[in-house]
mmCIF file with all atom_site columns, C-alpha atoms in Angstrom:
data_model
loop_
_atom_site.group_PDB
_atom_site.id
_atom_site.type_symbol
_atom_site.label_atom_id
_atom_site.label_alt_id
_atom_site.label_comp_id
_atom_site.label_asym_id
_atom_site.label_entity_id
_atom_site.label_seq_id
_atom_site.pdbx_PDB_ins_code
_atom_site.Cartn_x
_atom_site.Cartn_y
_atom_site.Cartn_z
_atom_site.occupancy
_atom_site.B_iso_or_equiv
_atom_site.pdbx_formal_charge
_atom_site.auth_seq_id
_atom_site.auth_comp_id
_atom_site.auth_asym_id
_atom_site.auth_atom_id
_atom_site.pdbx_PDB_model_num
ATOM 1   C CA . UNK A 1 1   ? 94.412 84.462 35.165  1.00 52.00 ? 1   UNK A CA 1
ATOM 2   C CA . UNK A 1 2   ? 93.793 81.562 37.466  1.00 50.00 ? 2   UNK A CA 1
ATOM 3   C CA . UNK A 1 3   ? 90.348 82.917 38.398  1.00 52.00 ? 3   UNK A CA 1
ATOM 4   C CA . UNK A 1 4   ? 89.542 83.513 34.731  1.00 50.00 ? 4   UNK A CA 1
ATOM 5   C CA . UNK A 1 5   ? 90.296 79.856 33.906  1.00 51.00 ? 5   UNK A CA 1
ATOM 6   C CA . UNK A 1 6   ? 88.153 78.768 36.813  1.00 49.00 ? 6   UNK A CA 1
ATOM 7   C CA . UNK A 1 7   ? 85.211 80.803 35.516  1.00 49.00 ? 7   UNK A CA 1
ATOM 8   C CA . UNK A 1 8   ? 85.640 79.481 31.998  1.00 46.00 ? 8   UNK A CA 1
ATOM 9   C CA . UNK A 1 9   ? 85.608 75.897 33.223  1.00 48.00 ? 9   UNK A CA 1
ATOM 10  C CA . UNK A 1 10  ? 82.261 76.544 34.882  1.00 52.00 ? 10  UNK A CA 1
ATOM 11  C CA . UNK A 1 11  ? 80.567 77.422 31.568  1.00 49.00 ? 11  UNK A CA 1
ATOM 12  C CA . UNK A 1 12  ? 78.285 74.605 30.407  1.00 52.00 ? 12  UNK A CA 1
ATOM 13  C CA . UNK A 1 13  ? 77.584 74.412 26.676  1.00 49.00 ? 13  UNK A CA 1
ATOM 14  C CA . UNK A 1 14  ? 74.147 72.876 26.044  1.00 47.00 ? 14  UNK A CA 1
ATOM 15  C CA . UNK A 1 15  ? 73.943 70.530 23.072  1.00 50.00 ? 15  UNK A CA 1
ATOM 16  C CA . UNK A 1 16  ? 71.327 71.333 20.424  1.00 40.00 ? 16  UNK A CA 1
ATOM 17  C CA . UNK A 1 17  ? 68.276 69.124 20.948  1.00 45.00 ? 17  UNK A CA 1
ATOM 18  C CA . UNK A 1 18  ? 65.264 68.958 18.665  1.00 45.00 ? 18  UNK A CA 1
ATOM 19  C CA . UNK A 1 19  ? 62.624 66.542 17.448  1.00 49.00 ? 19  UNK A CA 1
ATOM 20  C CA . UNK A 1 20  ? 62.572 68.117 13.972  1.00 47.00 ? 20  UNK A CA 1
ATOM 21  C CA . UNK A 1 21  ? 62.767 71.708 15.004  1.00 46.00 ? 21  UNK A CA 1
ATOM 22  C CA . UNK A 1 22  ? 61.149 73.840 17.652  1.00 44.00 ? 22  UNK A CA 1
ATOM 23  C CA . UNK A 1 23  ? 57.744 72.572 18.721  1.00 42.00 ? 23  UNK A CA 1
ATOM 24  C CA . UNK A 1 24  ? 55.304 75.442 18.767  1.00 44.00 ? 24  UNK A CA 1
ATOM 25  C CA . UNK A 1 25  ? 51.867 76.510 17.674  1.00 46.00 ? 25  UNK A CA 1
ATOM 26  C CA . UNK A 1 26  ? 50.245 74.006 15.359  1.00 48.00 ? 26  UNK A CA 1
ATOM 27  C CA . UNK A 1 27  ? 53.320 71.901 14.605  1.00 47.00 ? 27  UNK A CA 1
ATOM 28  C CA . UNK A 1 28  ? 52.892 69.268 17.297  1.00 48.00 ? 28  UNK A CA 1
ATOM 29  C CA . UNK A 1 29  ? 52.083 68.987 20.972  1.00 52.00 ? 29  UNK A CA 1
ATOM 30  C CA . UNK A 1 30  ? 55.214 66.970 21.651  1.00 56.00 ? 30  UNK A CA 1
ATOM 31  C CA . UNK A 1 31  ? 57.424 64.369 20.050  1.00 64.00 ? 31  UNK A CA 1
ATOM 32  C CA . UNK A 1 32  ? 55.173 61.552 21.275  1.00 66.00 ? 32  UNK A CA 1
ATOM 33  C CA . UNK A 1 33  ? 52.067 62.934 19.531  1.00 65.00 ? 33  UNK A CA 1
ATOM 34  C CA . UNK A 1 34  ? 53.127 64.000 16.028  1.00 68.00 ? 34  UNK A CA 1
ATOM 35  C CA . UNK A 1 35  ? 50.790 65.291 13.359  1.00 72.00 ? 35  UNK A CA 1
ATOM 36  C CA . UNK A 1 36  ? 48.303 62.743 12.043  1.00 75.00 ? 36  UNK A CA 1
ATOM 37  C CA . UNK A 1 37  ? 47.721 62.542 8.304   1.00 76.00 ? 37  UNK A CA 1
ATOM 38  C CA . UNK A 1 38  ? 44.447 61.852 6.550   1.00 79.00 ? 38  UNK A CA 1
ATOM 39  C CA . UNK A 1 39  ? 40.779 62.629 7.047   1.00 83.00 ? 39  UNK A CA 1
ATOM 40  C CA . UNK A 1 40  ? 38.159 61.399 9.507   1.00 85.00 ? 40  UNK A CA 1
ATOM 41  C CA . UNK A 1 41  ? 35.592 61.029 6.723   1.00 84.00 ? 41  UNK A CA 1
ATOM 42  C CA . UNK A 1 42  ? 33.258 63.714 8.104   1.00 88.00 ? 42  UNK A CA 1
ATOM 43  C CA . UNK A 1 43  ? 32.515 66.773 6.038   1.00 90.00 ? 43  UNK A CA 1
ATOM 44  C CA . UNK A 1 44  ? 29.924 69.062 4.480   1.00 93.00 ? 44  UNK A CA 1
ATOM 45  C CA . UNK A 1 45  ? 29.199 70.441 1.016   1.00 92.00 ? 45  UNK A CA 1
ATOM 46  C CA . UNK A 1 46  ? 27.738 73.966 0.923   1.00 94.00 ? 46  UNK A CA 1
ATOM 47  C CA . UNK A 1 47  ? 26.064 75.225 -2.249  1.00 93.00 ? 47  UNK A CA 1
ATOM 48  C CA . UNK A 1 48  ? 27.530 78.656 -2.999  1.00 94.00 ? 48  UNK A CA 1
ATOM 49  C CA . UNK A 1 49  ? 24.249 79.600 -4.698  1.00 92.00 ? 49  UNK A CA 1
ATOM 50  C CA . UNK A 1 50  ? 22.670 79.494 -1.217  1.00 93.00 ? 50  UNK A CA 1
ATOM 51  C CA . UNK A 1 51  ? 24.742 82.594 -0.357  1.00 95.00 ? 51  UNK A CA 1
ATOM 52  C CA . UNK A 1 52  ? 26.286 81.499 2.942   1.00 96.00 ? 52  UNK A CA 1
ATOM 53  C CA . UNK A 1 53  ? 27.813 84.297 5.032   1.00 97.00 ? 53  UNK A CA 1
ATOM 54  C CA . UNK A 1 54  ? 31.559 83.655 5.064   1.00 97.00 ? 54  UNK A CA 1
ATOM 55  C CA . UNK A 1 55  ? 33.909 85.668 7.285   1.00 97.00 ? 55  UNK A CA 1
ATOM 56  C CA . UNK A 1 56  ? 37.640 85.664 6.538   1.00 97.00 ? 56  UNK A CA 1
ATOM 57  C CA . UNK A 1 57  ? 40.479 86.464 8.897   1.00 95.00 ? 57  UNK A CA 1
ATOM 58  C CA . UNK A 1 58  ? 41.713 90.041 8.633   1.00 94.00 ? 58  UNK A CA 1
ATOM 59  C CA . UNK A 1 59  ? 45.341 88.904 8.854   1.00 94.00 ? 59  UNK A CA 1
ATOM 60  C CA . UNK A 1 60  ? 45.170 85.930 6.476   1.00 96.00 ? 60  UNK A CA 1
ATOM 61  C CA . UNK A 1 61  ? 42.248 85.605 4.030   1.00 96.00 ? 61  UNK A CA 1
ATOM 62  C CA . UNK A 1 62  ? 43.068 81.893 3.663   1.00 97.00 ? 62  UNK A CA 1
ATOM 63  C CA . UNK A 1 63  ? 41.527 81.425 7.107   1.00 97.00 ? 63  UNK A CA 1
ATOM 64  C CA . UNK A 1 64  ? 37.734 81.207 7.247   1.00 97.00 ? 64  UNK A CA 1
ATOM 65  C CA . UNK A 1 65  ? 36.690 82.166 10.766  1.00 96.00 ? 65  UNK A CA 1
ATOM 66  C CA . UNK A 1 66  ? 32.940 81.572 10.408  1.00 96.00 ? 66  UNK A CA 1
ATOM 67  C CA . UNK A 1 67  ? 30.286 80.298 8.007   1.00 97.00 ? 67  UNK A CA 1
ATOM 68  C CA . UNK A 1 68  ? 26.592 80.967 8.552   1.00 96.00 ? 68  UNK A CA 1
ATOM 69  C CA . UNK A 1 69  ? 23.851 79.407 6.445   1.00 96.00 ? 69  UNK A CA 1
ATOM 70  C CA . UNK A 1 70  ? 20.763 81.477 5.546   1.00 95.00 ? 70  UNK A CA 1
ATOM 71  C CA . UNK A 1 71  ? 17.521 80.590 7.284   1.00 93.00 ? 71  UNK A CA 1
ATOM 72  C CA . UNK A 1 72  ? 16.037 77.399 5.867   1.00 91.00 ? 72  UNK A CA 1
ATOM 73  C CA . UNK A 1 73  ? 19.128 76.400 3.868   1.00 92.00 ? 73  UNK A CA 1
ATOM 74  C CA . UNK A 1 74  ? 20.868 73.085 4.476   1.00 90.00 ? 74  UNK A CA 1
ATOM 75  C CA . UNK A 1 75  ? 24.240 71.520 3.748   1.00 92.00 ? 75  UNK A CA 1
ATOM 76  C CA . UNK A 1 76  ? 24.975 68.140 2.177   1.00 87.00 ? 76  UNK A CA 1
ATOM 77  C CA . UNK A 1 77  ? 26.645 65.852 4.691   1.00 87.00 ? 77  UNK A CA 1
ATOM 78  C CA . UNK A 1 78  ? 29.670 63.814 3.582   1.00 84.00 ? 78  UNK A CA 1
ATOM 79  C CA . UNK A 1 79  ? 30.344 60.569 5.409   1.00 79.00 ? 79  UNK A CA 1
ATOM 80  C CA . UNK A 1 80  ? 33.365 58.592 4.251   1.00 73.00 ? 80  UNK A CA 1
ATOM 81  C CA . UNK A 1 81  ? 33.961 56.919 7.585   1.00 61.00 ? 81  UNK A CA 1
ATOM 82  C CA . UNK A 1 82  ? 32.504 53.574 6.494   1.00 53.00 ? 82  UNK A CA 1
ATOM 83  C CA . UNK A 1 83  ? 32.457 51.323 3.463   1.00 46.00 ? 83  UNK A CA 1
ATOM 84  C CA . UNK A 1 84  ? 35.254 49.601 1.528   1.00 38.00 ? 84  UNK A CA 1
ATOM 85  C CA . UNK A 1 85  ? 36.294 52.836 -0.194  1.00 43.00 ? 85  UNK A CA 1
ATOM 86  C CA . UNK A 1 86  ? 37.213 55.504 2.379   1.00 42.00 ? 86  UNK A CA 1
ATOM 87  C CA . UNK A 1 87  ? 37.709 59.129 1.514   1.00 47.00 ? 87  UNK A CA 1
ATOM 88  C CA . UNK A 1 88  ? 40.249 59.571 -1.263  1.00 54.00 ? 88  UNK A CA 1
ATOM 89  C CA . UNK A 1 89  ? 40.685 63.073 0.098   1.00 50.00 ? 89  UNK A CA 1
ATOM 90  C CA . UNK A 1 90  ? 41.921 66.344 -1.274  1.00 57.00 ? 90  UNK A CA 1
ATOM 91  C CA . UNK A 1 91  ? 44.434 65.742 -4.020  1.00 67.00 ? 91  UNK A CA 1
ATOM 92  C CA . UNK A 1 92  ? 46.120 69.120 -4.510  1.00 77.00 ? 92  UNK A CA 1
ATOM 93  C CA . UNK A 1 93  ? 48.460 69.533 -7.461  1.00 76.00 ? 93  UNK A CA 1
ATOM 94  C CA . UNK A 1 94  ? 49.997 72.669 -8.964  1.00 79.00 ? 94  UNK A CA 1
ATOM 95  C CA . UNK A 1 95  ? 49.311 73.489 -12.612 1.00 71.00 ? 95  UNK A CA 1
ATOM 96  C CA . UNK A 1 96  ? 49.628 76.363 -15.069 1.00 66.00 ? 96  UNK A CA 1
ATOM 97  C CA . UNK A 1 97  ? 46.704 75.568 -17.349 1.00 64.00 ? 97  UNK A CA 1
ATOM 98  C CA . UNK A 1 98  ? 45.412 79.156 -17.166 1.00 61.00 ? 98  UNK A CA 1
ATOM 99  C CA . UNK A 1 99  ? 48.812 80.744 -17.753 1.00 62.00 ? 99  UNK A CA 1
ATOM 100 C CA . UNK A 1 100 ? 49.454 81.197 -14.038 1.00 64.00 ? 100 UNK A CA 1
ATOM 101 C CA . UNK A 1 101 ? 50.213 78.922 -11.133 1.00 76.00 ? 101 UNK A CA 1
ATOM 102 C CA . UNK A 1 102 ? 47.069 77.397 -9.662  1.00 83.00 ? 102 UNK A CA 1
ATOM 103 C CA . UNK A 1 103 ? 46.267 74.340 -7.627  1.00 88.00 ? 103 UNK A CA 1
ATOM 104 C CA . UNK A 1 104 ? 43.992 71.672 -9.004  1.00 87.00 ? 104 UNK A CA 1
ATOM 105 C CA . UNK A 1 105 ? 42.026 70.229 -6.101  1.00 89.00 ? 105 UNK A CA 1
ATOM 106 C CA . UNK A 1 106 ? 39.974 67.067 -6.420  1.00 89.00 ? 106 UNK A CA 1
ATOM 107 C CA . UNK A 1 107 ? 37.694 65.499 -3.826  1.00 88.00 ? 107 UNK A CA 1
ATOM 108 C CA . UNK A 1 108 ? 36.120 62.059 -4.007  1.00 87.00 ? 108 UNK A CA 1
ATOM 109 C CA . UNK A 1 109 ? 33.342 61.930 -1.430  1.00 85.00 ? 109 UNK A CA 1
ATOM 110 C CA . UNK A 1 110 ? 30.569 59.588 -0.320  1.00 85.00 ? 110 UNK A CA 1
ATOM 111 C CA . UNK A 1 111 ? 27.037 60.876 0.207   1.00 83.00 ? 111 UNK A CA 1
ATOM 112 C CA . UNK A 1 112 ? 25.271 58.305 2.401   1.00 80.00 ? 112 UNK A CA 1
ATOM 113 C CA . UNK A 1 113 ? 21.701 59.605 2.179   1.00 81.00 ? 113 UNK A CA 1
ATOM 114 C CA . UNK A 1 114 ? 19.296 58.187 -0.382  1.00 84.00 ? 114 UNK A CA 1
ATOM 115 C CA . UNK A 1 115 ? 15.744 58.621 -1.611  1.00 86.00 ? 115 UNK A CA 1
ATOM 116 C CA . UNK A 1 116 ? 13.845 60.957 -3.919  1.00 91.00 ? 116 UNK A CA 1
ATOM 117 C CA . UNK A 1 117 ? 14.314 64.057 -1.740  1.00 89.00 ? 117 UNK A CA 1
ATOM 118 C CA . UNK A 1 118 ? 18.091 63.500 -1.614  1.00 86.00 ? 118 UNK A CA 1
ATOM 119 C CA . UNK A 1 119 ? 18.058 62.986 -5.370  1.00 89.00 ? 119 UNK A CA 1
ATOM 120 C CA . UNK A 1 120 ? 16.313 66.349 -5.867  1.00 89.00 ? 120 UNK A CA 1
ATOM 121 C CA . UNK A 1 121 ? 18.021 68.402 -3.168  1.00 86.00 ? 121 UNK A CA 1
ATOM 122 C CA . UNK A 1 122 ? 21.537 66.948 -2.934  1.00 85.00 ? 122 UNK A CA 1
ATOM 123 C CA . UNK A 1 123 ? 22.733 64.683 -5.747  1.00 88.00 ? 123 UNK A CA 1
ATOM 124 C CA . UNK A 1 124 ? 21.250 66.241 -8.889  1.00 89.00 ? 124 UNK A CA 1
ATOM 125 C CA . UNK A 1 125 ? 22.332 69.794 -7.964  1.00 88.00 ? 125 UNK A CA 1
ATOM 126 C CA . UNK A 1 126 ? 25.956 68.588 -7.758  1.00 86.00 ? 126 UNK A CA 1
ATOM 127 C CA . UNK A 1 127 ? 26.100 68.492 -11.553 1.00 81.00 ? 127 UNK A CA 1
ATOM 128 C CA . UNK A 1 128 ? 23.785 71.456 -12.122 1.00 82.00 ? 128 UNK A CA 1
ATOM 129 C CA . UNK A 1 129 ? 24.856 74.158 -9.646  1.00 77.00 ? 129 UNK A CA 1
ATOM 130 C CA . UNK A 1 130 ? 26.410 77.028 -11.663 1.00 79.00 ? 130 UNK A CA 1
ATOM 131 C CA . UNK A 1 131 ? 28.458 78.405 -8.759  1.00 90.00 ? 131 UNK A CA 1
ATOM 132 C CA . UNK A 1 132 ? 29.550 75.031 -7.420  1.00 93.00 ? 132 UNK A CA 1
ATOM 133 C CA . UNK A 1 133 ? 30.173 73.976 -3.844  1.00 94.00 ? 133 UNK A CA 1
ATOM 134 C CA . UNK A 1 134 ? 32.413 74.703 -0.899  1.00 95.00 ? 134 UNK A CA 1
ATOM 135 C CA . UNK A 1 135 ? 33.570 71.662 1.065   1.00 94.00 ? 135 UNK A CA 1
ATOM 136 C CA . UNK A 1 136 ? 34.818 71.473 4.643   1.00 95.00 ? 136 UNK A CA 1
ATOM 137 C CA . UNK A 1 137 ? 36.709 68.282 5.451   1.00 91.00 ? 137 UNK A CA 1
ATOM 138 C CA . UNK A 1 138 ? 37.669 67.242 8.981   1.00 91.00 ? 138 UNK A CA 1
ATOM 139 C CA . UNK A 1 139 ? 41.228 65.940 9.336   1.00 89.00 ? 139 UNK A CA 1
ATOM 140 C CA . UNK A 1 140 ? 42.487 63.349 11.809  1.00 85.00 ? 140 UNK A CA 1
ATOM 141 C CA . UNK A 1 141 ? 44.993 65.868 13.154  1.00 86.00 ? 141 UNK A CA 1
ATOM 142 C CA . UNK A 1 142 ? 43.418 67.874 15.951  1.00 86.00 ? 142 UNK A CA 1
ATOM 143 C CA . UNK A 1 143 ? 45.986 70.573 16.594  1.00 82.00 ? 143 UNK A CA 1
ATOM 144 C CA . UNK A 1 144 ? 44.046 73.666 15.486  1.00 88.00 ? 144 UNK A CA 1
ATOM 145 C CA . UNK A 1 145 ? 44.564 75.722 12.331  1.00 91.00 ? 145 UNK A CA 1
ATOM 146 C CA . UNK A 1 146 ? 44.674 73.189 9.504   1.00 90.00 ? 146 UNK A CA 1
ATOM 147 C CA . UNK A 1 147 ? 42.454 70.590 11.184  1.00 93.00 ? 147 UNK A CA 1
ATOM 148 C CA . UNK A 1 148 ? 39.492 71.543 8.964   1.00 95.00 ? 148 UNK A CA 1
ATOM 149 C CA . UNK A 1 149 ? 40.325 71.988 5.293   1.00 94.00 ? 149 UNK A CA 1
ATOM 150 C CA . UNK A 1 150 ? 38.189 74.182 3.024   1.00 95.00 ? 150 UNK A CA 1
ATOM 151 C CA . UNK A 1 151 ? 38.065 73.393 -0.699  1.00 94.00 ? 151 UNK A CA 1
ATOM 152 C CA . UNK A 1 152 ? 36.137 75.413 -3.265  1.00 94.00 ? 152 UNK A CA 1
ATOM 153 C CA . UNK A 1 153 ? 36.275 78.830 -1.613  1.00 95.00 ? 153 UNK A CA 1
ATOM 154 C CA . UNK A 1 154 ? 37.942 80.682 -4.503  1.00 94.00 ? 154 UNK A CA 1
ATOM 155 C CA . UNK A 1 155 ? 36.365 78.613 -7.248  1.00 93.00 ? 155 UNK A CA 1
ATOM 156 C CA . UNK A 1 156 ? 33.414 76.402 -6.392  1.00 94.00 ? 156 UNK A CA 1
ATOM 157 C CA . UNK A 1 157 ? 33.818 72.651 -6.650  1.00 93.00 ? 157 UNK A CA 1
ATOM 158 C CA . UNK A 1 158 ? 31.919 71.188 -9.598  1.00 91.00 ? 158 UNK A CA 1
ATOM 159 C CA . UNK A 1 159 ? 31.322 67.602 -10.628 1.00 89.00 ? 159 UNK A CA 1
ATOM 160 C CA . UNK A 1 160 ? 33.835 66.073 -13.010 1.00 87.00 ? 160 UNK A CA 1
ATOM 161 C CA . UNK A 1 161 ? 32.593 64.510 -16.220 1.00 84.00 ? 161 UNK A CA 1
ATOM 162 C CA . UNK A 1 162 ? 30.956 61.221 -15.216 1.00 83.00 ? 162 UNK A CA 1
ATOM 163 C CA . UNK A 1 163 ? 31.718 62.297 -11.641 1.00 86.00 ? 163 UNK A CA 1
ATOM 164 C CA . UNK A 1 164 ? 28.448 61.152 -10.055 1.00 89.00 ? 164 UNK A CA 1
ATOM 165 C CA . UNK A 1 165 ? 27.935 57.399 -9.686  1.00 87.00 ? 165 UNK A CA 1
ATOM 166 C CA . UNK A 1 166 ? 26.351 54.790 -7.461  1.00 86.00 ? 166 UNK A CA 1
ATOM 167 C CA . UNK A 1 167 ? 26.457 51.022 -7.302  1.00 82.00 ? 167 UNK A CA 1
ATOM 168 C CA . UNK A 1 168 ? 24.029 49.614 -4.760  1.00 84.00 ? 168 UNK A CA 1
ATOM 169 C CA . UNK A 1 169 ? 26.411 46.704 -4.116  1.00 81.00 ? 169 UNK A CA 1
ATOM 170 C CA . UNK A 1 170 ? 29.489 48.840 -3.414  1.00 77.00 ? 170 UNK A CA 1
ATOM 171 C CA . UNK A 1 171 ? 30.360 51.447 -0.789  1.00 75.00 ? 171 UNK A CA 1
ATOM 172 C CA . UNK A 1 172 ? 27.224 50.680 1.207   1.00 75.00 ? 172 UNK A CA 1
ATOM 173 C CA . UNK A 1 173 ? 25.114 51.929 -1.691  1.00 81.00 ? 173 UNK A CA 1
ATOM 174 C CA . UNK A 1 174 ? 26.429 55.485 -1.222  1.00 83.00 ? 174 UNK A CA 1
ATOM 175 C CA . UNK A 1 175 ? 26.594 58.013 -4.030  1.00 87.00 ? 175 UNK A CA 1
ATOM 176 C CA . UNK A 1 176 ? 30.216 58.677 -4.978  1.00 87.00 ? 176 UNK A CA 1
ATOM 177 C CA . UNK A 1 177 ? 30.905 62.210 -6.210  1.00 88.00 ? 177 UNK A CA 1
ATOM 178 C CA . UNK A 1 178 ? 34.172 63.391 -7.776  1.00 90.00 ? 178 UNK A CA 1
ATOM 179 C CA . UNK A 1 179 ? 34.449 67.181 -7.643  1.00 90.00 ? 179 UNK A CA 1
ATOM 180 C CA . UNK A 1 180 ? 37.250 69.520 -8.733  1.00 91.00 ? 180 UNK A CA 1
ATOM 181 C CA . UNK A 1 181 ? 38.266 73.172 -8.794  1.00 91.00 ? 181 UNK A CA 1
ATOM 182 C CA . UNK A 1 182 ? 41.280 75.388 -9.564  1.00 90.00 ? 182 UNK A CA 1
ATOM 183 C CA . UNK A 1 183 ? 42.369 77.772 -6.824  1.00 91.00 ? 183 UNK A CA 1
ATOM 184 C CA . UNK A 1 184 ? 45.280 80.168 -6.355  1.00 91.00 ? 184 UNK A CA 1
ATOM 185 C CA . UNK A 1 185 ? 45.675 79.398 -2.635  1.00 93.00 ? 185 UNK A CA 1
ATOM 186 C CA . UNK A 1 186 ? 47.362 76.125 -1.756  1.00 91.00 ? 186 UNK A CA 1
ATOM 187 C CA . UNK A 1 187 ? 45.334 75.572 1.401   1.00 93.00 ? 187 UNK A CA 1
ATOM 188 C CA . UNK A 1 188 ? 42.343 77.265 3.010   1.00 96.00 ? 188 UNK A CA 1
ATOM 189 C CA . UNK A 1 189 ? 41.372 76.415 6.593   1.00 96.00 ? 189 UNK A CA 1
ATOM 190 C CA . UNK A 1 190 ? 38.247 76.705 8.701   1.00 97.00 ? 190 UNK A CA 1
ATOM 191 C CA . UNK A 1 191 ? 39.530 77.964 12.044  1.00 95.00 ? 191 UNK A CA 1
ATOM 192 C CA . UNK A 1 192 ? 38.202 80.169 14.834  1.00 92.00 ? 192 UNK A CA 1
ATOM 193 C CA . UNK A 1 193 ? 40.482 80.927 17.828  1.00 91.00 ? 193 UNK A CA 1
ATOM 194 C CA . UNK A 1 194 ? 41.143 77.312 18.884  1.00 93.00 ? 194 UNK A CA 1
ATOM 195 C CA . UNK A 1 195 ? 40.445 73.714 17.915  1.00 92.00 ? 195 UNK A CA 1
ATOM 196 C CA . UNK A 1 196 ? 37.493 73.114 20.251  1.00 94.00 ? 196 UNK A CA 1
ATOM 197 C CA . UNK A 1 197 ? 35.714 76.302 19.172  1.00 95.00 ? 197 UNK A CA 1
ATOM 198 C CA . UNK A 1 198 ? 36.171 75.364 15.523  1.00 96.00 ? 198 UNK A CA 1
ATOM 199 C CA . UNK A 1 199 ? 34.967 71.801 16.140  1.00 95.00 ? 199 UNK A CA 1
ATOM 200 C CA . UNK A 1 200 ? 31.799 73.164 17.728  1.00 96.00 ? 200 UNK A CA 1
ATOM 201 C CA . UNK A 1 201 ? 31.175 75.410 14.692  1.00 96.00 ? 201 UNK A CA 1
ATOM 202 C CA . UNK A 1 202 ? 31.845 72.510 12.304  1.00 95.00 ? 202 UNK A CA 1
ATOM 203 C CA . UNK A 1 203 ? 29.424 70.219 14.129  1.00 94.00 ? 203 UNK A CA 1
ATOM 204 C CA . UNK A 1 204 ? 26.802 72.969 14.070  1.00 95.00 ? 204 UNK A CA 1
ATOM 205 C CA . UNK A 1 205 ? 27.049 72.914 10.271  1.00 95.00 ? 205 UNK A CA 1
ATOM 206 C CA . UNK A 1 206 ? 26.780 69.108 10.285  1.00 92.00 ? 206 UNK A CA 1
ATOM 207 C CA . UNK A 1 207 ? 23.572 69.441 12.282  1.00 92.00 ? 207 UNK A CA 1
ATOM 208 C CA . UNK A 1 208 ? 22.084 71.520 9.436   1.00 91.00 ? 208 UNK A CA 1
ATOM 209 C CA . UNK A 1 209 ? 22.589 68.700 6.936   1.00 85.00 ? 209 UNK A CA 1
ATOM 210 C CA . UNK A 1 210 ? 20.081 66.700 4.931   1.00 81.00 ? 210 UNK A CA 1
#
């Protein structure tokens, strides 16, 4: 009995320690570098009528593992990293307007390019494209899956009524476009194996911009 008490006294009970749960995967690197909210301002708009090749993950179709543009097709570059009005971002809100739960997603983006070619190839099609657009927005958080948000995959983004405007004396003279869609998936991500690989693929799309 004496030996049993001695053994019991040697047992050390560790206190539960957490910085908001177990840190793993994409949650956070450590307690000193938590997730960062918001967007960098970089992004692209892809016209779905251009028939980009989109590959989804076999395990979760909400993950887009690759996007390839057809030869000669370009993307519209979004740049909300400057100007007095930064990216409003993706405002996602649930609704049942169609008799089932969907998510209304709205983007307010700045298109910095200007000129007659941009008018013809980028701005005017925003309100005319029948299939709408897919947007990829880069987030400030750089953990991996979830760092690049995709909007408009299920239902293409289209311009809201009076959603295209420009004032040469505001926002650096950028075109401001307000686009919306209704989707059944709360969040879709552009992600391929790790953050750096995905960043490289994202920047390759940026390089194909007007």
